Coordinates of C-alpha atoms in Angstrom, one line a residue:
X1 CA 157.4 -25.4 -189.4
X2 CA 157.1 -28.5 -187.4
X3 CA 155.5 -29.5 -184.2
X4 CA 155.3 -33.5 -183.4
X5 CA 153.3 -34.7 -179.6
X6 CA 154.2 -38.0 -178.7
X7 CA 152.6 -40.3 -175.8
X8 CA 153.1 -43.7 -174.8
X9 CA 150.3 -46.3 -173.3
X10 CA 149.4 -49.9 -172.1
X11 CA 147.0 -52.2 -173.5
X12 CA 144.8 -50.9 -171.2
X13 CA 145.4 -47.0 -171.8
X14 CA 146.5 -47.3 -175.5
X15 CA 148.7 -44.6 -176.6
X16 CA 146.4 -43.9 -180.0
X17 CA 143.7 -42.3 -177.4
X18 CA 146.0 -39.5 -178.5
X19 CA 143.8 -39.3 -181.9
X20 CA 141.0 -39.2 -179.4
X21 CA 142.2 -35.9 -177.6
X22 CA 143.3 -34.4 -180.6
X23 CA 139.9 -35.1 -182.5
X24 CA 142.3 -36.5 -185.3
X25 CA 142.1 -40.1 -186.4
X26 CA 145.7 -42.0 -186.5
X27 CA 144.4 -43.4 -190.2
X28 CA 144.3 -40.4 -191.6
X29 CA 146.3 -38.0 -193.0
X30 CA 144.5 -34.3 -192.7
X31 CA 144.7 -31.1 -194.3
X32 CA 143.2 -27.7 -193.1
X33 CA 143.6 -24.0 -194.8
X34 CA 144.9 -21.1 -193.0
X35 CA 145.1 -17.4 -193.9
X36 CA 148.7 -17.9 -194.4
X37 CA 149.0 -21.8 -196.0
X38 CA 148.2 -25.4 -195.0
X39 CA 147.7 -27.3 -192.2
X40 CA 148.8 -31.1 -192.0
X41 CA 148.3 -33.3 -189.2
X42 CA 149.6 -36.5 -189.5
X43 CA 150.6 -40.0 -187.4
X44 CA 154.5 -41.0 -188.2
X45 CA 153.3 -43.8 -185.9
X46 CA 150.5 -44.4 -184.1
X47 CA 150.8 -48.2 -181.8
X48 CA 149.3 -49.6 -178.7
X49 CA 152.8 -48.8 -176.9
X50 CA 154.0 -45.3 -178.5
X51 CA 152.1 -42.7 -180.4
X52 CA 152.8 -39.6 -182.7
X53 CA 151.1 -36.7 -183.9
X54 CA 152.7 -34.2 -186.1
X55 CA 151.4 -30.9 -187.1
X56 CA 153.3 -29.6 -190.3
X57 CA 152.5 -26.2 -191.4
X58 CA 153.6 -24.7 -194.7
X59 CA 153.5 -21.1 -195.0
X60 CA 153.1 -19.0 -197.8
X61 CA 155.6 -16.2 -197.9
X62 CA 153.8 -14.3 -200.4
X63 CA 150.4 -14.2 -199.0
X64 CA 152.3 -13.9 -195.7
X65 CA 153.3 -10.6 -197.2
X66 CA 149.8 -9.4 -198.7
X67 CA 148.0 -9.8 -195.1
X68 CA 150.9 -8.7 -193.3
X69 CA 150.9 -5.0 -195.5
X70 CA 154.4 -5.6 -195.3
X71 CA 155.4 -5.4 -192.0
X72 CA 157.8 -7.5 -190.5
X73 CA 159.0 -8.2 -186.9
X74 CA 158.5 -5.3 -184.5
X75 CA 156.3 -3.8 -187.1
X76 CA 159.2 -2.4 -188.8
X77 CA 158.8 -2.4 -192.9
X78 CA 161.4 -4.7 -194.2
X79 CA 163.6 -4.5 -196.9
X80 CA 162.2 -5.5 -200.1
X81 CA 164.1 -9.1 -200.3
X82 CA 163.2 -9.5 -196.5
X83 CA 159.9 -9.9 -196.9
X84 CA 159.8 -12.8 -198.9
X85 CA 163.1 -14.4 -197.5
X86 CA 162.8 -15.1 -193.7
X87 CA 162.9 -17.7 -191.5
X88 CA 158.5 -17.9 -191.1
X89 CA 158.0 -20.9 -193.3
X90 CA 160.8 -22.7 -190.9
X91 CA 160.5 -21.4 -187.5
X92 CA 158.0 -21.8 -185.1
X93 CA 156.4 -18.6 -183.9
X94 CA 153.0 -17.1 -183.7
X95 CA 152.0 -19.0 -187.0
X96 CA 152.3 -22.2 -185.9
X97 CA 150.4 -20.8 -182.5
X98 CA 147.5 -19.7 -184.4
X99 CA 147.4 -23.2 -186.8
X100 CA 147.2 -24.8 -183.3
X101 CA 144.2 -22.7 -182.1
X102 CA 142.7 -23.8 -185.2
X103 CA 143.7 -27.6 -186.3
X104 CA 143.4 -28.3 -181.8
X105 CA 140.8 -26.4 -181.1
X106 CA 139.0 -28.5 -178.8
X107 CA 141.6 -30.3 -177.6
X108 CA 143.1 -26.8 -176.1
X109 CA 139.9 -26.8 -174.4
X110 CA 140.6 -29.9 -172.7
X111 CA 137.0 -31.3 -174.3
X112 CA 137.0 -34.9 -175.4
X113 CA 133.7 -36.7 -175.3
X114 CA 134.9 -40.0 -176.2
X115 CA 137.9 -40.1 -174.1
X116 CA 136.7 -37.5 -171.0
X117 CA 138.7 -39.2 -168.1
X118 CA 141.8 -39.1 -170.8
X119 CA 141.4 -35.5 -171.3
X120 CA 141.1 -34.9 -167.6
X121 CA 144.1 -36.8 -166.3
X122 CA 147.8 -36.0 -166.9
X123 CA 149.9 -38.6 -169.2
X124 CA 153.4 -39.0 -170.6
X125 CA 154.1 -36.3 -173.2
X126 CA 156.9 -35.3 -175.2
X127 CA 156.7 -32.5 -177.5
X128 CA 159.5 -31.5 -180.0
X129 CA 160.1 -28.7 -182.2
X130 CA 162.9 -28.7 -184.2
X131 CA 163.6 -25.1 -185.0
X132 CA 162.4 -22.6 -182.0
X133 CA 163.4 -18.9 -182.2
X134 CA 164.8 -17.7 -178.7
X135 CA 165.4 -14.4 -178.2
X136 CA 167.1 -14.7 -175.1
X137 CA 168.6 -18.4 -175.8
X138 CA 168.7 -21.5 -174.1
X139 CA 168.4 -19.7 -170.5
X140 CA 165.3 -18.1 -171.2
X141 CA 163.6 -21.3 -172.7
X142 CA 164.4 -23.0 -169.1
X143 CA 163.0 -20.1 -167.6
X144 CA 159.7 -20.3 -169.2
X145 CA 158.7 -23.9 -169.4
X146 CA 160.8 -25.0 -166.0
X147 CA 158.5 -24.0 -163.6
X148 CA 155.5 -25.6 -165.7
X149 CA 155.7 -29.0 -164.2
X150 CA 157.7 -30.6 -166.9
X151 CA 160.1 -33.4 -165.9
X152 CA 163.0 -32.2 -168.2
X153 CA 163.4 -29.6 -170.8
X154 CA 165.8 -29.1 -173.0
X155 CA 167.0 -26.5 -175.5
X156 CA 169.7 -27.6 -178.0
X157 CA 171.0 -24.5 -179.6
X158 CA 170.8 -25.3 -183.0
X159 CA 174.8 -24.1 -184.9
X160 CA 174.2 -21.5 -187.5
X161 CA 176.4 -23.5 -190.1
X162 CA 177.7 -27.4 -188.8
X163 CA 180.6 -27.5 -191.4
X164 CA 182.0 -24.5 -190.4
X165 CA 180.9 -24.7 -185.7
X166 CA 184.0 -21.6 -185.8
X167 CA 180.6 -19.7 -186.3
X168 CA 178.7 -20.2 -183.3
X169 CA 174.9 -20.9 -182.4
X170 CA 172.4 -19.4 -184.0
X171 CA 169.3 -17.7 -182.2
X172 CA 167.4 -21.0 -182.3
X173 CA 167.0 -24.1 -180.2
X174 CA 165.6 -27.5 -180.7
X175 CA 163.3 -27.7 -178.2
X176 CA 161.8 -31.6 -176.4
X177 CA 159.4 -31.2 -173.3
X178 CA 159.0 -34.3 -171.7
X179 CA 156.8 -35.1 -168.2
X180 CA 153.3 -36.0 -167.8
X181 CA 150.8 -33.3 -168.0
X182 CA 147.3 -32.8 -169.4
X183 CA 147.0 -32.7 -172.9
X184 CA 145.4 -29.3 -172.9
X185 CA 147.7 -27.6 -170.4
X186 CA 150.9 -28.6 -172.7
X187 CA 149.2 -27.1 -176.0
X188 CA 148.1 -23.8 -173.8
X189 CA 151.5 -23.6 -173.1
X190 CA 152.9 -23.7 -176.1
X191 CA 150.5 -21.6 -177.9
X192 CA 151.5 -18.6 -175.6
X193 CA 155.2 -19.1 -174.9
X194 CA 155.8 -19.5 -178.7
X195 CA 155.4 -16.3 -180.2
X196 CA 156.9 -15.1 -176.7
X197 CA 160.0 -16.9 -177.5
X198 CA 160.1 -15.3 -181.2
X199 CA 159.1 -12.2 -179.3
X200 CA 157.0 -11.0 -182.7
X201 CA 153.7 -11.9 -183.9
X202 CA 152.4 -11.9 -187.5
X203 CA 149.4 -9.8 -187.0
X204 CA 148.0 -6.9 -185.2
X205 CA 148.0 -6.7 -181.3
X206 CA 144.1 -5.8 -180.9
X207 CA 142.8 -5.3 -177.7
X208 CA 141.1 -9.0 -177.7
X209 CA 144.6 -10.2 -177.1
X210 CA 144.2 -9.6 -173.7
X211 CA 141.2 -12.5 -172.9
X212 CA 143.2 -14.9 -175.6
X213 CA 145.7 -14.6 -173.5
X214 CA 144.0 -15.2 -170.0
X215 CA 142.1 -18.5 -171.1
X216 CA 145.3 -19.6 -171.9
X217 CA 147.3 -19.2 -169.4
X218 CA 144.3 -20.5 -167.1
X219 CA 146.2 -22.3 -164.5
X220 CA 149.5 -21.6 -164.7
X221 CA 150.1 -17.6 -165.7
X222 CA 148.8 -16.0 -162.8
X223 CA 151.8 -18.1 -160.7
X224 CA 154.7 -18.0 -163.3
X225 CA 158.0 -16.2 -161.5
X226 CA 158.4 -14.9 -165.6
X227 CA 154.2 -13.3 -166.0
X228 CA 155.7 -9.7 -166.6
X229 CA 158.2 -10.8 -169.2
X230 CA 155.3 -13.5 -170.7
X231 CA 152.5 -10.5 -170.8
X232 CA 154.6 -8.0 -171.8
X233 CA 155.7 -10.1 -175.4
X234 CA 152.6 -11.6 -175.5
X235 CA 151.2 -8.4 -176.4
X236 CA 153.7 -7.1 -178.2
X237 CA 155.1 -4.8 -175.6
X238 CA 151.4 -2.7 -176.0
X239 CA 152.0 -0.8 -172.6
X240 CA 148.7 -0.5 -172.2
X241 CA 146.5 -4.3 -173.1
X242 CA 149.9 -5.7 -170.7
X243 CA 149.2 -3.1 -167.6
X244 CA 145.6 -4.5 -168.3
X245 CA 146.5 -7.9 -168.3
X246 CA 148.7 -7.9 -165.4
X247 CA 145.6 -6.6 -163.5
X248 CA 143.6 -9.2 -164.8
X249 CA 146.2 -12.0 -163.7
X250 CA 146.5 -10.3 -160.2
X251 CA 142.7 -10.7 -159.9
X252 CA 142.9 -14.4 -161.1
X253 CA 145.6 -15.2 -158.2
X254 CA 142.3 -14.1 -155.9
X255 CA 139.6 -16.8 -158.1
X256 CA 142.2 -19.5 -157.8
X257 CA 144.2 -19.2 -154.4
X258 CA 143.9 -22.3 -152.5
X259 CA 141.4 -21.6 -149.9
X260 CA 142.1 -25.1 -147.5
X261 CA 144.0 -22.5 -145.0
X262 CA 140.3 -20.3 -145.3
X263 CA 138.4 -23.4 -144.6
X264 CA 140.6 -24.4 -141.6
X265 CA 140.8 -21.8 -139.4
X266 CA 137.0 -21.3 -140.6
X267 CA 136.4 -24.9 -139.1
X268 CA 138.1 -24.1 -136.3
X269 CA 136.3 -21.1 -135.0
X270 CA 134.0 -23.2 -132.0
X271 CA 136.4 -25.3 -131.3
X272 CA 137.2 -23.7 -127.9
X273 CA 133.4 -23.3 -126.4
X274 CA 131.8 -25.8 -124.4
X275 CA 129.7 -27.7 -126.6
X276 CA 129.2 -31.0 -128.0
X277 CA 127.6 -30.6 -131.1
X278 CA 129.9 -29.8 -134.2
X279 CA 130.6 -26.2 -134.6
X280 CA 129.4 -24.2 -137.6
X281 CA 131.8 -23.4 -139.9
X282 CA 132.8 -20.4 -140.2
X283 CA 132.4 -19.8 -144.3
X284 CA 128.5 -21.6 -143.5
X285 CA 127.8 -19.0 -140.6
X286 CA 129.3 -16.2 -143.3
X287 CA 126.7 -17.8 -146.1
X288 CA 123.7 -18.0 -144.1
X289 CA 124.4 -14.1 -142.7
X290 CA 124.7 -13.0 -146.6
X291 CA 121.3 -14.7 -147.4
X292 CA 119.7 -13.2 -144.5
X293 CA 121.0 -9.3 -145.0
X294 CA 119.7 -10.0 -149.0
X295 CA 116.2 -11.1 -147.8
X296 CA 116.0 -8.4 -145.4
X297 CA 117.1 -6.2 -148.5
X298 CA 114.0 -7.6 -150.5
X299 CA 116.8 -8.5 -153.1
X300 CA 115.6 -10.3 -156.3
X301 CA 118.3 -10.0 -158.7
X302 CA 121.7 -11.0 -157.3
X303 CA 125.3 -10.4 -158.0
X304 CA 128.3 -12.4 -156.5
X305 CA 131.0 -10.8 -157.6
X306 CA 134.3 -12.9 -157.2
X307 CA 132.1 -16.3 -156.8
X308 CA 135.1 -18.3 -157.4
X309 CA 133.6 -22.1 -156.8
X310 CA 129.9 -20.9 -156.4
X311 CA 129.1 -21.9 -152.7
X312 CA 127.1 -18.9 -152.3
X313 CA 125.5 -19.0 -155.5
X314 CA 124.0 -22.5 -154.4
X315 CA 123.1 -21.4 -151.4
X316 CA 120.5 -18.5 -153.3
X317 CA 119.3 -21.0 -155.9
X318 CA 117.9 -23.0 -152.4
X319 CA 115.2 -19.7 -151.9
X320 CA 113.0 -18.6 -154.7
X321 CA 112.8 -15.1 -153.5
X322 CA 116.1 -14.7 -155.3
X323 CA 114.9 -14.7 -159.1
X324 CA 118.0 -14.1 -161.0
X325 CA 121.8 -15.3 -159.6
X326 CA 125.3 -14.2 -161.2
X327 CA 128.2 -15.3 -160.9
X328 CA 131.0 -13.1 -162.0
X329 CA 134.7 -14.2 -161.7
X330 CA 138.0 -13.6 -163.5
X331 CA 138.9 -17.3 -163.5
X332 CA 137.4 -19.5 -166.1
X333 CA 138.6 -22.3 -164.4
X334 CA 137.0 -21.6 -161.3
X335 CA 133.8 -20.8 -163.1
X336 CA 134.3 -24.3 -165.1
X337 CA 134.1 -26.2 -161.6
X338 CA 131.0 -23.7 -160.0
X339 CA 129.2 -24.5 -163.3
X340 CA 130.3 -28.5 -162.5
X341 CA 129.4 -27.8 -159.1
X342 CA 125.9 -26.0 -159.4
X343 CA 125.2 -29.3 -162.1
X344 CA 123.7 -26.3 -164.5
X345 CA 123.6 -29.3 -167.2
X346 CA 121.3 -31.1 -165.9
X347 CA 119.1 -28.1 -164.0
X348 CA 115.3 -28.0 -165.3
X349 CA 114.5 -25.2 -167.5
X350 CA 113.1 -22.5 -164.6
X351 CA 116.1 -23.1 -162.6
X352 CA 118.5 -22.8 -165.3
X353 CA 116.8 -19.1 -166.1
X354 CA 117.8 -18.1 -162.6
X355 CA 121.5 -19.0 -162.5
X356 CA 124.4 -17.4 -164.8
X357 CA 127.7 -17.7 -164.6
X358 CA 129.7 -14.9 -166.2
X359 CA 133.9 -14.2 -166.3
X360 CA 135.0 -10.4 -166.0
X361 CA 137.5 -8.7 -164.1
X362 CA 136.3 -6.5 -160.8
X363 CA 138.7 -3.9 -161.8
X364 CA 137.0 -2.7 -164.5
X365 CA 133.5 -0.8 -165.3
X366 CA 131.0 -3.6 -166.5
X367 CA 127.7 -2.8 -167.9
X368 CA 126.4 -6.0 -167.6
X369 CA 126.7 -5.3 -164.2
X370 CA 124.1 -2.6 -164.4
X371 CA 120.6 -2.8 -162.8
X372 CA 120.7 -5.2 -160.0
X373 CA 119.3 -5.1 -156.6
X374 CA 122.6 -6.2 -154.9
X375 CA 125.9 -7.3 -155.2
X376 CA 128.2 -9.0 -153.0
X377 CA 131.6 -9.1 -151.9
X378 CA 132.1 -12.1 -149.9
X379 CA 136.1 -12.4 -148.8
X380 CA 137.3 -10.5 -151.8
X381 CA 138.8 -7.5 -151.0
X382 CA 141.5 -8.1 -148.8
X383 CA 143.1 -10.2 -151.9
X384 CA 143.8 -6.6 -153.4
X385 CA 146.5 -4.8 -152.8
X386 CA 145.1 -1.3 -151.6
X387 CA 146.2 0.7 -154.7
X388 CA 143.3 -1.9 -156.5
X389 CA 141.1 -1.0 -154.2
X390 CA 139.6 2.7 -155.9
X391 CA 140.0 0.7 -159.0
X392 CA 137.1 -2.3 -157.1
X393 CA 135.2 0.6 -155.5
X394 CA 134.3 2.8 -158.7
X395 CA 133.2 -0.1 -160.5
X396 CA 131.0 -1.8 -158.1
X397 CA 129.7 1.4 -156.3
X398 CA 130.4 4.5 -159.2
X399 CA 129.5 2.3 -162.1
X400 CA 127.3 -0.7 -161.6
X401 CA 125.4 1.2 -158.6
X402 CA 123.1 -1.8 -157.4
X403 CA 120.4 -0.8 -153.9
X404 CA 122.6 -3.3 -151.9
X405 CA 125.9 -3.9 -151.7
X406 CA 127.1 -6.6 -149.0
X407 CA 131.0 -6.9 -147.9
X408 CA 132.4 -9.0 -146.1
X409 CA 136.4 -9.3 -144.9
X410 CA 138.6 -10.8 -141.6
X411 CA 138.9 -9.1 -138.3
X412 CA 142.0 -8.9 -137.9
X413 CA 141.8 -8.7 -134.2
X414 CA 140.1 -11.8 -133.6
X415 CA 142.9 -13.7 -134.9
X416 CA 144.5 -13.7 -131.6
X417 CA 141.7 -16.5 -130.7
X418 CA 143.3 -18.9 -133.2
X419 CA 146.1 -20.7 -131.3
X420 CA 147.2 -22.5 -134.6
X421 CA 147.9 -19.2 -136.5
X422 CA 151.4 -17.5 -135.8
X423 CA 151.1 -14.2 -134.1
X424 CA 151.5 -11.5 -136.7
X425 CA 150.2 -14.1 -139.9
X426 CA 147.6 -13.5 -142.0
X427 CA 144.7 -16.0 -142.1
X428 CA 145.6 -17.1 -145.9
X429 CA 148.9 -16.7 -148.1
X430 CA 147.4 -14.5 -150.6
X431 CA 145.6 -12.1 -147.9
X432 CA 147.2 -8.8 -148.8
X433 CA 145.9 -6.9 -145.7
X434 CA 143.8 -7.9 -143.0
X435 CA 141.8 -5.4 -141.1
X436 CA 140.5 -3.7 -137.5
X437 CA 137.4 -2.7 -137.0
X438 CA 137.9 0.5 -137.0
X439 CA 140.1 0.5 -140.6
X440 CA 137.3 -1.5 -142.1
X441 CA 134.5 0.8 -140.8
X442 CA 136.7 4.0 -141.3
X443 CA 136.6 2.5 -145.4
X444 CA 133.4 1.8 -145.7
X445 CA 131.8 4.8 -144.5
X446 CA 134.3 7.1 -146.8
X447 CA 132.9 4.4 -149.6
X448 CA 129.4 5.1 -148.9
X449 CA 129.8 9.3 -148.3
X450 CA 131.6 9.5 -151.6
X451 CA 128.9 7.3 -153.4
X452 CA 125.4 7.8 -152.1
X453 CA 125.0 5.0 -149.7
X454 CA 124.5 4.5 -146.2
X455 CA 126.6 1.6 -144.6
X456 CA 126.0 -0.2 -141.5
X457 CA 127.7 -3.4 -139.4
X458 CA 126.9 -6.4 -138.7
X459 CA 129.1 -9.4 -136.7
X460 CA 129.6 -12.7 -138.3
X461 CA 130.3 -15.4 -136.1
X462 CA 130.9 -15.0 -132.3
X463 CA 131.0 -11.6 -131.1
X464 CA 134.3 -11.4 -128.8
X465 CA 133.3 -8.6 -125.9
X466 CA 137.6 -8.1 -126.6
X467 CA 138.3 -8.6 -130.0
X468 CA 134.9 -8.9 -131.7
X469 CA 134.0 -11.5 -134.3
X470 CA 136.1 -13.3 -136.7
X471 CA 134.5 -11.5 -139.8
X472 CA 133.1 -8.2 -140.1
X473 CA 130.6 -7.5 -142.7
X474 CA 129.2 -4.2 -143.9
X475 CA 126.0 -3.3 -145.6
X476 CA 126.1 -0.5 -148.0
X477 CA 122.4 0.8 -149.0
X478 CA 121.9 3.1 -151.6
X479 CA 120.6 6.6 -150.4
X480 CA 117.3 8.7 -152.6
X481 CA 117.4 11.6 -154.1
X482 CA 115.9 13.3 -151.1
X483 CA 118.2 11.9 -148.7
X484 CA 115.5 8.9 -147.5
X485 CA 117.1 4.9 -148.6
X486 CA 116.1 4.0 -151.7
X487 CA 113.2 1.0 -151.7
X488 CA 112.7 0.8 -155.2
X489 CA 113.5 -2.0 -157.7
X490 CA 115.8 -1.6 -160.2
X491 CA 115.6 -2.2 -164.5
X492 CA 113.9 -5.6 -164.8
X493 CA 116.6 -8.3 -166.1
X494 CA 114.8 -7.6 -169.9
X495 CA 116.2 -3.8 -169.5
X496 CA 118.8 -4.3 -168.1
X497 CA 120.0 -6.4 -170.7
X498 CA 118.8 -4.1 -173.6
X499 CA 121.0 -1.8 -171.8

């Protein structure tokens, strides 16, 4: 089973910063032990100009058979002979994914401290693997790595016997990738489509599959015209981990939509009143009304759930009244650049004990979500599609239950105001609804009669005497026992986590 990465550089961006990115020095030939054989990764050349890294895994078709309890593809028991005579120790599959995640380990992260502006930046890449199982042939191998950003791929089918071609192709393909990418977005790649291609994996499907799966396809899943097909082998065709993956990704479309169309038409709210000073934009004026409803709510201990880049978490780590700050996103790249953005590094002690940055997925219950004195949901909703909605609701207001729940989303109504938006557009591509007044006030108070809160309604922005103001935010507060609103604090962070 062979997998070879080659790059090319210039005296002043040698190729061998290859070794660099793949923690592996070009000297030296390496060995590493996995649960089903070895591990080499070694340099057929390594030069200023051109440089090549091979990973060559031999697999042990007995002990293969001991972990694997004998089952075979589609977790079928195979005939006797089978077992021990199969294409694994030849074919790349989810064996040679696995010896990646293990010999590569940091480099599928993307970290390299010698070498970070390397590791950061795309550069020329081709990949090759020589014998590529595709269940679906050539077509399908175009289908999966074509939209990736690669320059030209290409899927030889490999003939099942060349003396006798009368025979036909075989089920695999040589594969070569070549285009300039990062480093860790090419070995993501492969690591998932791999044991997609083979459509079978060595080992047990566990439920753990699922976040495997999400950090890497970070990026680049959430978007792919193939994700059911992807998911759905991925996971061995486990109905249940791929419905909950497919949720996941739909969620991660939200963290990692482009938000410049947001930030434009947000820019552009004052741009038609009389004044000469620079308007207020719109996602500032949305901030500073969250920060206000929290302080009038006496909140301490703060959730923003879908925090995506972290603006408003640095806006609550300005005010010490606000003693413990979470972020919670699906995206681990967008909490990558909030934790970039919010410098957590190189925050002092005491400030670093009020920030945390955590991933999970809004349509699930959460307990770690337990015990706070509010949450918010600032432009999140409306990047649902309804039917994810009840989902949202349970496990922000049924499950996680905190005194204070802000929500903001567009007013639909005011989007008449924006001469640069086409009549009948939403503000932003991946805005699934937008709504009235009325349908986001006829929501909220069913949300709040079916879980114990009262909800009221605050303007953001200028309030149109026509159309009212560009966003509409409600705040849910959680109702006593004896029908009065509930004052008191929560768990303290300590019991909350013992919880």
């Amino acid at each position: 089973m062979f997998l070879t990465i080659s790059t090319t550089g210039t005296p002043e961006r040698p190729a061998t910063d290859l070794g660099f990115l793949l923690h592996k020095h070009p000297d030296n030939a390496q060995r590493f032990s996995t649960s089903h054989g070895t591990a080499h990764v070694l340099y057929p050349e390594a030069t200023v100009e051109r440089c090549t890294a091979a990973l060559l895994l031999e697999v042990d078709p007995v002990a293969l058979v001991r972990r694997g309890k004998g089952k075979g593809r589609g977790g079928a028991a195979d005939a006797a002979l089978a077992q021990y005579v199969n294409d694994r120790p030849y074919a790349a599959s989810s064996l040679l994914s696995v010896a990646m995640s293990t010999v590569f380990k940091s480099a599928l992260r993307g970290v390299c401290n010698a070498r970070p502006e390397r590791a950061a930046a795309p550069m020329p890449l081709r990949i090759e693997v020589p014998a590529l199982p595709a269940r679906g042939g050539a077509d399908l191998v175009h289908k999966l790595f074509g939209p990736l950003g690669w320059d030209s791929v290409s899927a030889e089918p490999v003939a099942l016997d060349e003396q006798f071609p009368e025979w036909g192709d075989s089920r695999y393909v040589r594969l070569v990738l070549e285009g300039e990418l990062r480093l860790a977005d090419a070995l993501r790649q492969l690591y998932v489509l791999l044991p997609v291609l083979d459509d079978a994996k060595h080992y047990w499907v566990a439920p753990d599959e699922v976040d495997k799966l999400l950090r890497a396809g970070e990026g680049w899943l959430a978007e792919h015209p193939e994700q059911k097909l992807i998911t759905s082998r991925y996971l061995s065709r486990r109905w249940g981990l791929t419905r909950q993956a497919m949720e996941a990704l739909e969620l991660v479309r939200l963290a990692e939509a482009d938000d410049s169309e947001v930030e434009e038409i947000d820019n552009a709210v004052d741009e038609t009143t009389d004044t000469e000073e620079k308007p207020v934009p719109l996602a500032v004026q949305r901030r500073t009304a969250i920060v206000e409803a929290l302080r009038a709510a006496g909140a301490g201990r703060v959730l923003d759930l879908g925090c995506g880049q972290g603006q408003l978490v640095h806006e609550l780590l300005k005010d010490v009244r606000f003693t413990e700050i979470v972020g919670v996103d699906v995206s681990v790249r967008a909490l990558t650049i909030a934790a970039r953005r919010l410098r957590i590094e190189r925050m002092g002690e005491r400030q670093a004990d009020r920030v945390q940055l955590m991933q999970g997925s809004l349509a699930y219950t959460d307990k770690r979500l337990k015990g706070y004195d509010a949450a918010v949901l600032s432009e999140v909703i409306e990047h649902l599609d309804l039917p994810r909605l009840p989902a949202l609701e349970y496990a922000v207001f049924g499950s996680a239950r905190p005194r204070t729940v802000l929500v903001t989303t567009p007013n639909v109504e005011y989007n008449v105001r924006w001469e640069t938006l086409p009549a009948g557009h939403v503000r932003h591509g991946d805005h699934r609804f937008e709504w009235t007044r009325e349908e986001f006030r006829a929501w909220a108070d069913e949300v709040a009669g079916r879980h114990g809160y009262d909800v009221e309604f605050v303007p953001v922005g200028p309030d149109d005497p026509e159309v009212g103001p560009p966003t509409q935010m409600a705040v849910f507060t959680m109702v006593a026992d004896d029908g009065k609103t509930d004052n008191h604090n929560k768990p303290t962070a300590k019991e909350a986590k013992a919880a």
